PDB file of C-alpha atoms in Angstrom:
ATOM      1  CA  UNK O1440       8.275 -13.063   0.550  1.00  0.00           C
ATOM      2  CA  UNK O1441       9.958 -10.157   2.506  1.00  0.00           C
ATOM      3  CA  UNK O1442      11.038  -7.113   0.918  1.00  0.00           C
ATOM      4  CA  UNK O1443      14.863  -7.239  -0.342  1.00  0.00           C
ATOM      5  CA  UNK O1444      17.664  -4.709   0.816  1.00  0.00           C
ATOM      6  CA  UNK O1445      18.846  -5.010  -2.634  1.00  0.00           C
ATOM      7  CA  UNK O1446      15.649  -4.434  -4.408  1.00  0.00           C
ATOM      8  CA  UNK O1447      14.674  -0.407  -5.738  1.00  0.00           C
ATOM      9  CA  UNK O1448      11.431   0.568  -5.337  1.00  0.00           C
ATOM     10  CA  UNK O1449       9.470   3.568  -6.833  1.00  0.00           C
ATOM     11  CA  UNK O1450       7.296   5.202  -5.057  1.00  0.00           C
ATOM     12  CA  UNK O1451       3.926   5.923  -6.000  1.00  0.00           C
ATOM     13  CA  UNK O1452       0.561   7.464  -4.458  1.00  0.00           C
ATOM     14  CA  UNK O1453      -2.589   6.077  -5.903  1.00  0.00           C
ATOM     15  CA  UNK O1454      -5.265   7.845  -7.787  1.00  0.00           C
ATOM     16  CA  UNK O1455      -8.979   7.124  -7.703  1.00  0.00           C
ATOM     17  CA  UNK O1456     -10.025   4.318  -9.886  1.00  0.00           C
ATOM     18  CA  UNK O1457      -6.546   3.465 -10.834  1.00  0.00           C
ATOM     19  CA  UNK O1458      -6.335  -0.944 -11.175  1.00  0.00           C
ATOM     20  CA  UNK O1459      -3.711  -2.691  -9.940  1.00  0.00           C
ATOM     21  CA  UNK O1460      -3.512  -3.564 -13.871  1.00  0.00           C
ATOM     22  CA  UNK O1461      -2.974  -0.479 -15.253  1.00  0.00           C
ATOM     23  CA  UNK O1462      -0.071   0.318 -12.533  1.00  0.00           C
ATOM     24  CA  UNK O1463       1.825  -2.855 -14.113  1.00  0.00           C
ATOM     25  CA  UNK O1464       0.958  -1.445 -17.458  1.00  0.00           C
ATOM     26  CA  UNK O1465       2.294   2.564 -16.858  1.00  0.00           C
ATOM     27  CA  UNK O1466       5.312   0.678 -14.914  1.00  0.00           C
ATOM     28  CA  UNK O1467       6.249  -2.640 -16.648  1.00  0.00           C
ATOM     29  CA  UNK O1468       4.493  -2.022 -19.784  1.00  0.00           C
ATOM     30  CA  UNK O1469       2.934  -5.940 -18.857  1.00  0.00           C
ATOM     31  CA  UNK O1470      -0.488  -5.640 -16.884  1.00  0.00           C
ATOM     32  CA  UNK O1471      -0.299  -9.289 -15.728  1.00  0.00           C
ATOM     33  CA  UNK O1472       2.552  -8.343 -14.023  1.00  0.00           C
ATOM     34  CA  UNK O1473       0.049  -6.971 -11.225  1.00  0.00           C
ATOM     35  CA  UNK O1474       1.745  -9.159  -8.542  1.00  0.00           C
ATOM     36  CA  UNK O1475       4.625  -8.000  -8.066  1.00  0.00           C
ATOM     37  CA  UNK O1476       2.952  -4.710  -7.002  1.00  0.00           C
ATOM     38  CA  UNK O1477       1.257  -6.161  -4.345  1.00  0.00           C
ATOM     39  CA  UNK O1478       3.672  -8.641  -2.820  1.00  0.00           C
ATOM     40  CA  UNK O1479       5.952  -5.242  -3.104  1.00  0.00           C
ATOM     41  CA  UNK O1480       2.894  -4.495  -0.589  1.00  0.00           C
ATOM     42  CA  UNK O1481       1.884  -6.590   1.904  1.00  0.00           C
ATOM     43  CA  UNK O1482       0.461  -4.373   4.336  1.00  0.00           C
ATOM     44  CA  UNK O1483      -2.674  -4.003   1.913  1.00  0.00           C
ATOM     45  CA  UNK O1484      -3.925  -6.949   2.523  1.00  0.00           C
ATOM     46  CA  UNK O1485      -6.884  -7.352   5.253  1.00  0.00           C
ATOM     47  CA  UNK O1486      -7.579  -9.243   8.074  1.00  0.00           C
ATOM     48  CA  UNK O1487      -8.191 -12.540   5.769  1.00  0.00           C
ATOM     49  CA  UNK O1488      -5.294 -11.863   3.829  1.00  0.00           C
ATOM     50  CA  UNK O1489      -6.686 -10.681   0.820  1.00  0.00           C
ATOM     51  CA  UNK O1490      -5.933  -7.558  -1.452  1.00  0.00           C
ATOM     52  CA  UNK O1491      -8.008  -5.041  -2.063  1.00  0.00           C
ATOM     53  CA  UNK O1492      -9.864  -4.859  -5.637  1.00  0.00           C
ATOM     54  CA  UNK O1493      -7.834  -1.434  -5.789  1.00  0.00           C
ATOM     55  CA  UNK O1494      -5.544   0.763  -4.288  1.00  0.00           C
ATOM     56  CA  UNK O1495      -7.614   3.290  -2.059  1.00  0.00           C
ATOM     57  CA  UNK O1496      -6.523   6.737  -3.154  1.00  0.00           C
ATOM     58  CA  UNK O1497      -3.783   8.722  -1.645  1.00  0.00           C
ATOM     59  CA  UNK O1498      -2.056   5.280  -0.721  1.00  0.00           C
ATOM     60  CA  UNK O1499       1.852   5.536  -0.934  1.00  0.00           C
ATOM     61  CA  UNK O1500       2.984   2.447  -2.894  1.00  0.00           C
ATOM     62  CA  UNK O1501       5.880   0.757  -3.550  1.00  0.00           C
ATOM     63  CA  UNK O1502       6.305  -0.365  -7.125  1.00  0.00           C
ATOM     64  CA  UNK O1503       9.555  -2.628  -7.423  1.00  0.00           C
ATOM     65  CA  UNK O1504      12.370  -1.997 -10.259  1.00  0.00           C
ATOM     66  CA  UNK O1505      12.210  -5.264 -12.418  1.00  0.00           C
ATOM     67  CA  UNK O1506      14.840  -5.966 -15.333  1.00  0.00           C
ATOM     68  CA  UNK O1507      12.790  -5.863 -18.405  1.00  0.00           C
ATOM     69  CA  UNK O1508      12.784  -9.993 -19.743  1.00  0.00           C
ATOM     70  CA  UNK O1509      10.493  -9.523 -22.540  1.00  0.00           C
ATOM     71  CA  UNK O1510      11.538  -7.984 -26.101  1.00  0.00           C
ATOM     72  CA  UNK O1511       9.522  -4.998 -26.296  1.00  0.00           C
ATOM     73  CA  UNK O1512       9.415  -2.615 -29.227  1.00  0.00           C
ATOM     74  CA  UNK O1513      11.145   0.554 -27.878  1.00  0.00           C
ATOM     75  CA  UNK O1514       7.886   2.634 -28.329  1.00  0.00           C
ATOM     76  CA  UNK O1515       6.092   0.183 -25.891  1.00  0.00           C
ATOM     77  CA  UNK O1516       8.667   0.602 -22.975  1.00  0.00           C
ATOM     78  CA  UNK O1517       8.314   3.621 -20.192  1.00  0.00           C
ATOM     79  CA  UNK O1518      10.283   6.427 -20.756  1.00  0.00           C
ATOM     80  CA  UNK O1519      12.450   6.025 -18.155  1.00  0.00           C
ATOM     81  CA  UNK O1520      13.810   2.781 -19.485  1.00  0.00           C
ATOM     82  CA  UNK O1521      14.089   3.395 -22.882  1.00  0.00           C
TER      83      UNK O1521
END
């Protein structure tokens, strides 16, 4: 799936240790959500077309800007969407 013109994207350089997980989490509030992350990504992937178990650090990211499906309590969402 190529990258939209119309989709936002935040970006985002990796720590050490962070999961692909825990960056839906902090972003979508939804770690299964992981996918969209790295599909967002696509250059990741090595020569066998797999991901990596997790972002190397100091890798710039892009994390795409999803509409928010799921009724969340307000406490549960990111700041930035609340």
């Amino acid at each position: 799936m190529a990258q939209s013109e119309l989709t936002e994207y935040i970006r985002h350089t990796a720590i050490e240790g962070e999961r692909w997980d825990t960056l839906a989490w902090t972003y979508y509030a939804d770690a299964s959500r992981y996918g969209e992350i790295l599909r967002a990504n696509p250059g990741l992937r090595n020569e066998q077309g797999q991901w990596p178990d997790l972002p190397e650090a100091g890798t710039q990211l892009l994390i795409p800007v999803i509409a928010m499906t799921d009724k969340l309590p307000l406490e549960a969402l990111p700041p930035w969407i609340r």
